[in-house]
Amino acid sequence: MLRRFGNVVTLLALVLVQVPMIALTAVMLLLAFALGMVFLFPPQVMMVRELAELNRRLVRDWTGIDIEPPYLPPPLPPVPQADGMYRSERTLYRTPRVPAWNNRWKWLVSDPATWRDEVWLLFDPLVKVVLLPVLVLFPGPGLRLYGRWSRWLLGATAAGRLAGQVSHLRRTRNLAADSQAAEMRRIERDLHDGTQARLVAIGMTLGAVEQLVETDPGAAKALLAKARDASSETLTELRRVIRGIHPPVLAERGLADAVRALAMDSPLHVTVDVDLPHRPEAPVEAAVYFAVSELLSNAARHGDADTAIVDISTDGADLRVTVTDDGLGGADPARGSGLAGIERRLAAFDGLLALHSPPGGPTIVIMKLPKVLPDHWAGNLPRMPRWKSVTVMLLWATAWCPTFPQGLVAAVFKIFGVEEKTWFLALHLPEPWQWPVILGMVSLGVIMHVMAIRIPAAHDRGCFMAEAQPGKPWCP
């Protein structure tokens, strides 16, 4: 109880901070929009957001009410054009400062959560005064009531969540498109500078053979041997390019064997530990494969490493990959070490990359791809309630009766005029009622079968879609 009263006193003491901030906020908004001093608006917004975030944290600690921040994701940094200039609307700038400031200002102004924070700051002291008797007499329920008020104004709305998801998907799509474009340019460069040049050389050699085949057969044979060697080298290089697009071993044998093949081809002594009971989807496998390939290549070329350890495991429905090497360390994504490209690959799956690479080593890279494995593989889904399980068992145990003996078999007896009625319910009824009851029994049995399948499918659709089969129409 004393702790609750302490929470109430702290909550009321914040009014002493909020009242001066209301006055300061009003002045800064007036100067920003009435007198054109727009540079005051971003710091004013961030100041209010800091106070709102403090309120969310206190409410969560005191009442257990988790208030999700409603803010839209910040804009991406400006990207230079081909000529090195930065565009903002119809104006070009030599530096990204002005476009970045404009984007940040528009982000803060257009975010509905900005103005909801302002409304909360204006009315929150009044709400605390109104709730004062409840907070003093019943501190627990009073704090929970205040938490609901805070969640109403400071929590994320459905529209805000949707806007955040759309913004995140747009950024992810742009990153994926950039990565794909860079990969296409690399493949085009490899084909143009390597394979195409070799094929042109082979063609020229064969042309020389045509000219020498009658006048100098020995020279023609030597050129043919040279062309044969060049074709072999071209085929080897073409296979290398194909492996760079999508390695055959990855498509045929899965991620574990593909990473082991990488380890065998690497100049490092690589230890591979894979605990992956099922294969992820092909795009996930490709992203992890190329990420591991890039990390091993960096460790050999830039890190001067001798050994490396690759660990691939699952954490529920998440895929976790750890690559450790004993190199020199000092890896930095900003220095073009390939880590930025790995981050772009992982971003398509909401993946995260954590790097620990102090000078002198070792370098530890942890990649986590959330929710890329079906939940039923993780084994952490809640089981069906007991009443649902009992209902499904009863349906499977009894659905055969109205479908076949009381339905289809009785219909056959009726059609062929068999006089034996035995325990067929419909045949003991008056003639006008026999066919309606037979059809009703068949319909009842079909409905019972459908419900026996539908209940588990509705409980866990992912497991049903992955595991159910026509001969076994349920999820184990």
Coordinates of C-alpha atoms in Angstrom, one line a residue:
M1 CA 0.0 0.0 0.0
L2 CA 2.8 2.4 0.8
R3 CA 4.4 1.7 -2.5
R4 CA 1.1 2.6 -4.2
F5 CA 0.9 5.9 -2.3
G6 CA 4.5 6.6 -3.4
N7 CA 3.5 6.0 -7.0
V8 CA 0.5 8.4 -6.6
V9 CA 2.7 11.1 -5.1
T10 CA 5.2 10.7 -7.9
L11 CA 2.4 10.9 -10.5
L12 CA 1.0 14.1 -8.9
A13 CA 4.5 15.6 -8.6
L14 CA 4.9 15.4 -12.4
V15 CA 2.2 18.1 -12.6
L16 CA 4.9 20.5 -11.4
V17 CA 6.8 19.7 -14.6
Q18 CA 3.9 19.5 -16.9
V19 CA 2.4 23.0 -16.1
P20 CA 5.6 24.9 -17.0
M21 CA 6.0 22.7 -20.1
I22 CA 2.5 23.6 -21.2
A23 CA 3.4 27.2 -21.1
L24 CA 6.7 26.7 -22.9
T25 CA 5.1 24.5 -25.5
A26 CA 2.4 27.1 -26.2
V27 CA 5.1 29.8 -26.7
M28 CA 7.2 27.6 -28.9
L29 CA 4.2 26.6 -31.1
L30 CA 3.2 30.3 -31.4
L31 CA 6.7 31.4 -32.4
A32 CA 7.0 28.4 -34.9
F33 CA 3.7 28.8 -36.7
A34 CA 2.7 32.4 -36.2
L35 CA 6.1 34.1 -36.5
G36 CA 7.8 31.6 -38.8
M37 CA 10.4 30.4 -36.4
V38 CA 9.9 26.8 -37.6
F39 CA 13.2 25.6 -36.2
L40 CA 11.6 25.6 -32.8
F41 CA 9.0 23.0 -33.7
P42 CA 11.2 19.8 -33.8
P43 CA 12.8 20.4 -30.4
Q44 CA 9.4 21.2 -28.9
V45 CA 8.0 18.0 -30.3
M46 CA 10.9 15.9 -29.0
M47 CA 10.6 17.5 -25.6
V48 CA 6.9 16.5 -25.3
R49 CA 7.7 13.0 -26.6
E50 CA 10.3 12.5 -23.9
L51 CA 7.7 13.4 -21.3
A52 CA 5.1 11.1 -22.9
E53 CA 7.6 8.2 -23.0
L54 CA 8.3 8.8 -19.3
N55 CA 4.6 8.5 -18.6
R56 CA 4.3 5.3 -20.7
R57 CA 7.2 3.8 -18.7
L58 CA 5.8 4.7 -15.3
V59 CA 2.3 3.4 -16.2
R60 CA 3.8 0.1 -17.4
D61 CA 5.9 -0.3 -14.2
W62 CA 3.0 0.7 -11.9
T63 CA 0.0 -0.9 -13.5
G64 CA 1.3 -3.5 -16.0
I65 CA -0.6 -1.6 -18.8
D66 CA 1.8 -1.7 -21.8
I67 CA 1.3 1.4 -24.0
E68 CA 2.8 0.9 -27.4
P69 CA 4.5 4.0 -28.9
P70 CA 2.3 5.3 -31.8
Y71 CA 5.0 7.3 -33.7
L72 CA 5.6 6.8 -37.4
P73 CA 9.1 5.6 -38.4
P74 CA 11.6 8.4 -39.0
P75 CA 12.4 9.3 -42.7
L76 CA 15.4 7.7 -44.4
P77 CA 18.5 9.9 -44.9
P78 CA 18.6 11.8 -48.2
V79 CA 20.2 9.9 -51.1
P80 CA 22.4 11.8 -53.5
Q81 CA 21.5 11.8 -57.2
A82 CA 23.8 10.7 -60.0
D83 CA 25.3 14.2 -60.1
G84 CA 25.9 14.2 -56.3
M85 CA 23.2 16.7 -55.6
Y86 CA 20.4 16.3 -53.0
R87 CA 16.8 17.0 -54.0
S88 CA 14.1 18.4 -51.8
E89 CA 10.9 19.1 -53.7
R90 CA 12.1 21.1 -56.7
T91 CA 15.3 22.4 -55.2
L92 CA 18.8 20.9 -55.4
Y93 CA 21.3 21.2 -52.6
R94 CA 25.0 20.3 -52.4
T95 CA 24.7 18.9 -48.8
P96 CA 22.0 16.6 -47.3
R97 CA 21.4 19.0 -44.3
V98 CA 18.5 20.9 -45.7
P99 CA 16.7 17.9 -47.3
A100 CA 17.2 16.0 -44.1
W101 CA 15.8 18.8 -42.0
N102 CA 12.8 19.3 -44.4
N103 CA 12.0 15.5 -44.2
R104 CA 12.3 15.5 -40.4
W105 CA 10.0 18.6 -40.1
K106 CA 7.4 17.0 -42.4
W107 CA 7.6 13.8 -40.5
L108 CA 6.9 15.5 -37.2
V109 CA 4.1 17.7 -38.5
S110 CA 2.3 14.9 -40.4
D111 CA 2.4 12.4 -37.6
P112 CA -1.0 12.3 -35.8
A113 CA 0.8 11.1 -32.6
T114 CA 2.6 14.5 -32.4
W115 CA -0.7 16.3 -31.9
R116 CA -2.2 13.6 -29.6
D117 CA 0.9 14.1 -27.4
E118 CA 0.1 17.8 -27.3
V119 CA -3.5 17.2 -26.3
W120 CA -2.4 14.8 -23.6
L121 CA 0.0 17.3 -22.2
L122 CA -2.7 20.0 -22.1
F123 CA -5.3 17.9 -20.4
D124 CA -3.3 15.5 -18.3
P125 CA -2.9 17.8 -15.2
L126 CA -6.6 18.4 -15.2
V127 CA -7.3 14.6 -15.4
K128 CA -5.0 14.1 -12.4
V129 CA -6.9 16.7 -10.4
V130 CA -10.2 15.0 -11.3
L131 CA -8.9 11.6 -10.3
L132 CA -7.3 12.9 -7.1
P133 CA -9.9 11.5 -4.7
V134 CA -9.8 8.1 -6.4
L135 CA -6.0 8.1 -6.4
V136 CA -5.9 8.9 -2.7
L137 CA -8.6 6.6 -1.4
F138 CA -8.1 3.7 -3.8
P139 CA -4.5 4.1 -5.2
G140 CA -4.5 0.7 -7.1
P141 CA -7.7 1.1 -9.1
G142 CA -7.0 4.8 -9.5
L143 CA -3.6 4.2 -11.1
R144 CA -5.2 1.6 -13.4
L145 CA -7.9 4.1 -14.4
Y146 CA -5.2 6.7 -15.1
G147 CA -3.3 4.1 -17.1
R148 CA -6.4 3.6 -19.3
W149 CA -6.6 7.4 -19.9
S150 CA -2.9 7.4 -20.9
R151 CA -3.3 4.5 -23.2
W152 CA -6.3 6.1 -24.9
L153 CA -4.3 9.2 -25.9
L154 CA -0.7 7.9 -25.9
G155 CA -1.2 4.4 -27.3
A156 CA -0.9 3.3 -30.9
T157 CA -4.2 3.3 -32.9
A158 CA -5.1 0.9 -35.6
A159 CA -4.5 3.5 -38.2
G160 CA -1.1 4.4 -36.7
R161 CA 0.0 0.7 -36.6
L162 CA -1.2 0.3 -40.3
A163 CA 0.7 3.4 -41.3
G164 CA 3.8 2.2 -39.5
Q165 CA 3.6 -1.2 -41.2
V166 CA 3.1 0.5 -44.6
S167 CA 6.2 2.7 -44.0
H168 CA 8.2 -0.3 -42.9
L169 CA 7.2 -2.4 -45.9
R170 CA 8.0 0.5 -48.2
R171 CA 11.5 0.8 -46.7
T172 CA 12.0 -2.9 -46.9
R173 CA 10.8 -3.0 -50.5
N174 CA 13.2 -0.2 -51.4
L175 CA 16.1 -2.1 -49.7
A176 CA 15.2 -5.3 -51.5
A177 CA 14.9 -3.6 -54.8
D178 CA 18.3 -1.9 -54.3
S179 CA 19.9 -5.3 -53.3
Q180 CA 18.4 -7.0 -56.4
A181 CA 19.6 -4.2 -58.7
A182 CA 23.1 -4.4 -57.2
E183 CA 23.0 -8.2 -57.6
M184 CA 21.9 -7.9 -61.2
R185 CA 24.7 -5.4 -62.0
R186 CA 27.2 -7.8 -60.4
I187 CA 26.0 -10.7 -62.5
E188 CA 26.0 -8.6 -65.6
R189 CA 29.5 -7.4 -64.9
D190 CA 30.7 -11.0 -64.3
L191 CA 29.1 -12.2 -67.6
H192 CA 30.4 -9.2 -69.6
D193 CA 33.9 -9.1 -68.3
G194 CA 34.5 -12.8 -67.9
T195 CA 32.2 -15.3 -69.8
Q196 CA 31.4 -13.0 -72.7
A197 CA 35.1 -12.1 -73.3
R198 CA 36.1 -15.8 -73.2
L199 CA 33.4 -16.7 -75.7
V200 CA 34.5 -14.0 -78.1
A201 CA 38.1 -15.3 -77.8
I202 CA 36.9 -18.8 -78.6
G203 CA 35.0 -17.6 -81.6
M204 CA 38.1 -15.8 -82.9
T205 CA 40.2 -18.9 -82.3
L206 CA 37.8 -21.0 -84.3
G207 CA 37.9 -18.5 -87.1
A208 CA 41.6 -18.8 -87.2
V209 CA 41.3 -22.6 -87.3
E210 CA 39.1 -22.3 -90.4
Q211 CA 41.8 -20.4 -92.2
L212 CA 44.7 -22.7 -91.1
V213 CA 42.9 -26.1 -91.3
E214 CA 44.1 -26.7 -94.9
T215 CA 47.3 -24.7 -95.1
D216 CA 48.8 -25.6 -91.6
P217 CA 47.0 -28.5 -90.0
G218 CA 49.4 -28.6 -87.0
A219 CA 48.7 -25.0 -86.1
A220 CA 45.0 -25.6 -86.5
K221 CA 45.2 -28.5 -84.0
A222 CA 47.1 -26.4 -81.5
L223 CA 44.4 -23.7 -81.8
L224 CA 41.7 -26.3 -81.4
A225 CA 43.3 -27.5 -78.2
K226 CA 43.6 -24.0 -77.0
A227 CA 39.9 -23.4 -77.8
R228 CA 39.0 -26.6 -75.9
D229 CA 40.8 -25.4 -72.8
A230 CA 39.2 -22.0 -73.1
S231 CA 35.7 -23.6 -73.3
S232 CA 36.5 -25.6 -70.2
E233 CA 37.5 -22.5 -68.3
T234 CA 34.5 -20.7 -69.6
L235 CA 32.2 -23.5 -68.4
T236 CA 33.9 -23.4 -64.9
E237 CA 33.4 -19.6 -64.7
L238 CA 29.8 -19.8 -65.9
R239 CA 29.1 -22.4 -63.1
R240 CA 30.7 -20.0 -60.6
V241 CA 28.3 -17.3 -61.8
I242 CA 25.4 -19.6 -61.5
R243 CA 26.4 -20.6 -58.0
G244 CA 26.5 -16.8 -57.2
I245 CA 22.9 -16.5 -58.4
H246 CA 21.5 -19.6 -56.6
P247 CA 23.8 -22.5 -55.7
P248 CA 22.4 -25.9 -56.9
V249 CA 23.5 -27.5 -53.6
L250 CA 21.3 -25.0 -51.8
A251 CA 18.2 -25.8 -53.9
E252 CA 18.8 -29.6 -53.8
R253 CA 20.1 -30.3 -50.3
G254 CA 19.1 -27.3 -48.2
L255 CA 20.8 -24.7 -46.0
A256 CA 22.8 -27.1 -43.8
D257 CA 24.6 -28.9 -46.6
A258 CA 25.1 -25.7 -48.6
V259 CA 26.8 -24.1 -45.6
R260 CA 28.9 -27.2 -45.1
A261 CA 30.0 -27.0 -48.8
L262 CA 30.9 -23.3 -48.2
A263 CA 33.1 -24.4 -45.2
M264 CA 34.9 -27.0 -47.4
D265 CA 35.6 -24.4 -50.1
S266 CA 36.7 -21.8 -47.6
P267 CA 40.5 -21.2 -47.0
L268 CA 39.6 -21.1 -43.3
H269 CA 39.2 -24.0 -40.9
V270 CA 35.4 -23.7 -40.5
T271 CA 33.3 -25.6 -38.0
V272 CA 29.6 -25.9 -38.9
D273 CA 27.0 -26.7 -36.3
V274 CA 23.4 -26.8 -37.6
D275 CA 20.4 -27.6 -35.5
L276 CA 17.6 -27.0 -38.1
P277 CA 15.0 -29.8 -38.0
H278 CA 13.1 -28.4 -41.0
R279 CA 14.1 -26.4 -44.1
P280 CA 13.0 -22.8 -44.2
E281 CA 11.5 -21.2 -47.3
A282 CA 13.8 -20.8 -50.3
P283 CA 14.2 -17.0 -50.0
V284 CA 15.2 -17.3 -46.3
E285 CA 17.7 -20.0 -47.1
A286 CA 19.3 -17.9 -49.9
A287 CA 19.6 -14.8 -47.7
V288 CA 21.3 -16.8 -44.9
Y289 CA 23.6 -18.7 -47.3
F290 CA 24.9 -15.5 -49.0
A291 CA 25.2 -13.8 -45.6
V292 CA 27.4 -16.6 -44.3
S293 CA 29.3 -16.7 -47.5
E294 CA 30.0 -13.0 -47.3
L295 CA 31.1 -13.2 -43.6
L296 CA 33.5 -16.1 -44.3
S297 CA 34.9 -14.2 -47.2
N298 CA 35.4 -11.1 -45.1
A299 CA 37.1 -13.1 -42.4
A300 CA 39.6 -14.6 -44.8
R301 CA 40.3 -11.5 -46.9
H302 CA 40.1 -8.6 -44.4
G303 CA 40.3 -10.3 -41.0
D304 CA 43.3 -12.5 -41.6
A305 CA 41.5 -15.2 -39.7
D306 CA 42.5 -18.9 -39.4
T307 CA 39.4 -20.5 -38.0
A308 CA 35.7 -19.8 -38.0
I309 CA 32.6 -21.2 -36.4
V310 CA 29.1 -21.2 -38.0
D311 CA 26.2 -22.0 -35.7
I312 CA 22.7 -22.2 -37.2
S313 CA 19.8 -22.9 -34.8
T314 CA 16.2 -22.1 -34.0
D315 CA 14.7 -20.0 -31.3
G316 CA 11.0 -20.9 -31.5
A317 CA 9.9 -19.6 -34.8
D318 CA 13.0 -17.5 -35.2
L319 CA 16.1 -18.5 -37.1
R320 CA 19.4 -17.6 -35.4
V321 CA 22.8 -17.6 -37.2
T322 CA 26.1 -16.9 -35.4
V323 CA 29.4 -16.6 -37.3
T324 CA 32.6 -16.3 -35.2
D325 CA 36.2 -15.9 -36.4
D326 CA 39.5 -15.4 -34.7
G327 CA 40.6 -12.6 -37.1
L328 CA 41.9 -9.1 -36.4
G329 CA 38.5 -7.6 -35.6
G330 CA 37.6 -4.0 -36.2
A331 CA 34.8 -4.8 -38.7
D332 CA 32.7 -1.8 -39.5
P333 CA 29.6 -1.7 -41.8
A334 CA 30.4 1.9 -42.8
R335 CA 33.7 0.8 -44.4
G336 CA 32.2 -1.2 -47.1
S337 CA 33.0 -4.6 -45.6
G338 CA 29.9 -6.2 -47.0
L339 CA 28.0 -6.0 -43.7
A340 CA 25.7 -3.3 -45.1
G341 CA 24.8 -5.6 -48.0
I342 CA 24.0 -8.4 -45.5
E343 CA 21.8 -6.0 -43.5
R344 CA 19.9 -5.2 -46.7
R345 CA 19.3 -8.9 -47.4
L346 CA 18.1 -9.5 -43.9
A347 CA 15.8 -6.4 -43.9
A348 CA 13.6 -8.1 -46.4
F349 CA 12.6 -10.6 -43.6
D350 CA 12.7 -8.0 -40.7
G351 CA 16.0 -9.6 -39.8
L352 CA 18.6 -8.0 -37.4
L353 CA 22.4 -8.1 -37.4
A354 CA 24.4 -7.6 -34.2
L355 CA 28.2 -7.2 -34.6
H356 CA 30.9 -7.4 -31.9
S357 CA 34.3 -6.9 -33.4
P358 CA 36.8 -5.2 -31.1
P359 CA 40.3 -4.4 -32.4
G360 CA 42.4 -7.6 -32.2
G361 CA 39.3 -9.8 -32.5
P362 CA 37.5 -12.0 -32.3
T363 CA 34.6 -11.0 -34.5
I364 CA 31.2 -12.3 -33.6
V365 CA 28.2 -11.7 -36.0
I366 CA 24.7 -12.7 -34.8
M367 CA 21.9 -12.7 -37.4
K368 CA 18.3 -13.2 -36.3
L369 CA 15.4 -13.6 -38.7
P370 CA 12.1 -13.5 -36.7
K371 CA 9.1 -15.6 -37.5
V372 CA 10.5 -17.2 -40.7
L373 CA 9.8 -20.7 -39.4
P374 CA 6.2 -22.0 -39.1
D375 CA 5.0 -21.8 -35.5
H376 CA 4.0 -25.4 -35.3
W377 CA 7.7 -26.4 -36.0
A378 CA 8.6 -24.4 -32.9
G379 CA 6.3 -26.4 -30.8
N380 CA 5.2 -23.4 -28.8
L381 CA 1.6 -23.1 -29.9
P382 CA -1.1 -23.4 -27.3
R383 CA -2.9 -26.7 -27.5
M384 CA -6.6 -26.9 -28.3
P385 CA -8.9 -26.5 -25.2
R386 CA -10.0 -29.8 -23.8
W387 CA -13.7 -29.3 -24.8
K388 CA -12.6 -28.8 -28.4
S389 CA -10.5 -31.9 -28.4
V390 CA -13.3 -33.9 -26.9
T391 CA -15.8 -32.5 -29.4
V392 CA -13.5 -33.5 -32.3
M393 CA -13.0 -37.0 -31.0
L394 CA -16.8 -37.5 -30.6
L395 CA -17.4 -36.1 -34.1
W396 CA -14.9 -38.5 -35.7
A397 CA -16.3 -41.4 -33.5
T398 CA -20.0 -40.9 -34.4
A399 CA -20.1 -39.1 -37.9
W400 CA -20.0 -42.5 -39.7
C401 CA -23.3 -43.6 -38.3
P402 CA -25.7 -41.0 -39.9
T403 CA -23.6 -40.9 -43.0
F404 CA -23.5 -44.6 -43.9
P405 CA -25.8 -47.0 -42.0
Q406 CA -28.6 -44.5 -41.4
G407 CA -28.1 -42.6 -44.7
L408 CA -26.4 -44.3 -47.7
V409 CA -27.2 -47.9 -46.8
A410 CA -30.8 -47.0 -46.0
A411 CA -31.0 -45.2 -49.4
V412 CA -29.7 -48.3 -51.2
F413 CA -32.3 -50.5 -49.3
K414 CA -35.0 -48.0 -50.3
I415 CA -34.0 -47.9 -54.0
F416 CA -33.8 -51.7 -54.4
G417 CA -36.9 -52.3 -52.4
V418 CA -35.3 -54.5 -49.7
E419 CA -37.9 -55.3 -47.1
E420 CA -35.4 -55.7 -44.2
K421 CA -35.7 -52.7 -42.0
T422 CA -33.5 -53.8 -39.0
W423 CA -32.2 -50.7 -37.2
F424 CA -32.5 -48.2 -40.1
L425 CA -34.5 -45.4 -38.6
A426 CA -35.9 -44.0 -41.9
L427 CA -37.4 -47.3 -43.0
H428 CA -39.5 -47.5 -39.9
L429 CA -41.2 -44.1 -40.7
P430 CA -44.2 -43.5 -42.9
E431 CA -43.5 -43.5 -46.6
P432 CA -43.6 -39.7 -47.2
W433 CA -41.0 -39.2 -44.4
Q434 CA -38.5 -41.8 -45.5
W435 CA -36.5 -39.9 -48.2
P436 CA -36.4 -36.6 -46.2
V437 CA -35.0 -38.5 -43.2
I438 CA -32.4 -40.4 -45.3
L439 CA -31.2 -37.1 -46.9
G440 CA -31.2 -35.4 -43.6
M441 CA -29.1 -38.3 -42.1
V442 CA -26.5 -38.0 -45.0
S443 CA -26.4 -34.2 -44.6
L444 CA -25.9 -34.5 -40.8
G445 CA -23.0 -37.0 -41.3
V446 CA -21.3 -34.7 -43.8
I447 CA -21.7 -31.7 -41.5
M448 CA -20.2 -33.7 -38.6
H449 CA -17.2 -34.7 -40.8
V450 CA -16.7 -31.1 -41.9
M451 CA -16.8 -29.8 -38.3
A452 CA -14.3 -32.5 -37.2
I453 CA -11.9 -31.1 -39.8
R454 CA -12.9 -27.4 -39.4
I455 CA -12.3 -27.1 -35.7
P456 CA -8.6 -28.0 -35.7
A457 CA -8.0 -26.1 -38.9
A458 CA -9.6 -22.9 -37.4
H459 CA -7.5 -23.4 -34.2
D460 CA -4.1 -23.6 -36.0
R461 CA -4.4 -22.8 -39.7
G462 CA -0.6 -22.8 -40.2
C463 CA -0.2 -26.3 -39.0
F464 CA -3.3 -27.5 -40.9
M465 CA -2.0 -26.0 -44.2
A466 CA 1.5 -27.5 -43.7
E467 CA 0.7 -31.0 -42.2
A468 CA -2.9 -32.0 -43.2
Q469 CA -3.4 -34.3 -46.2
P470 CA -6.4 -35.7 -48.0
G471 CA -5.9 -39.1 -46.4
K472 CA -5.2 -37.5 -43.0
P473 CA -7.3 -34.4 -42.9
W474 CA -6.2 -33.1 -39.5
C475 CA -3.1 -31.5 -37.9
P476 CA -1.2 -33.9 -35.7

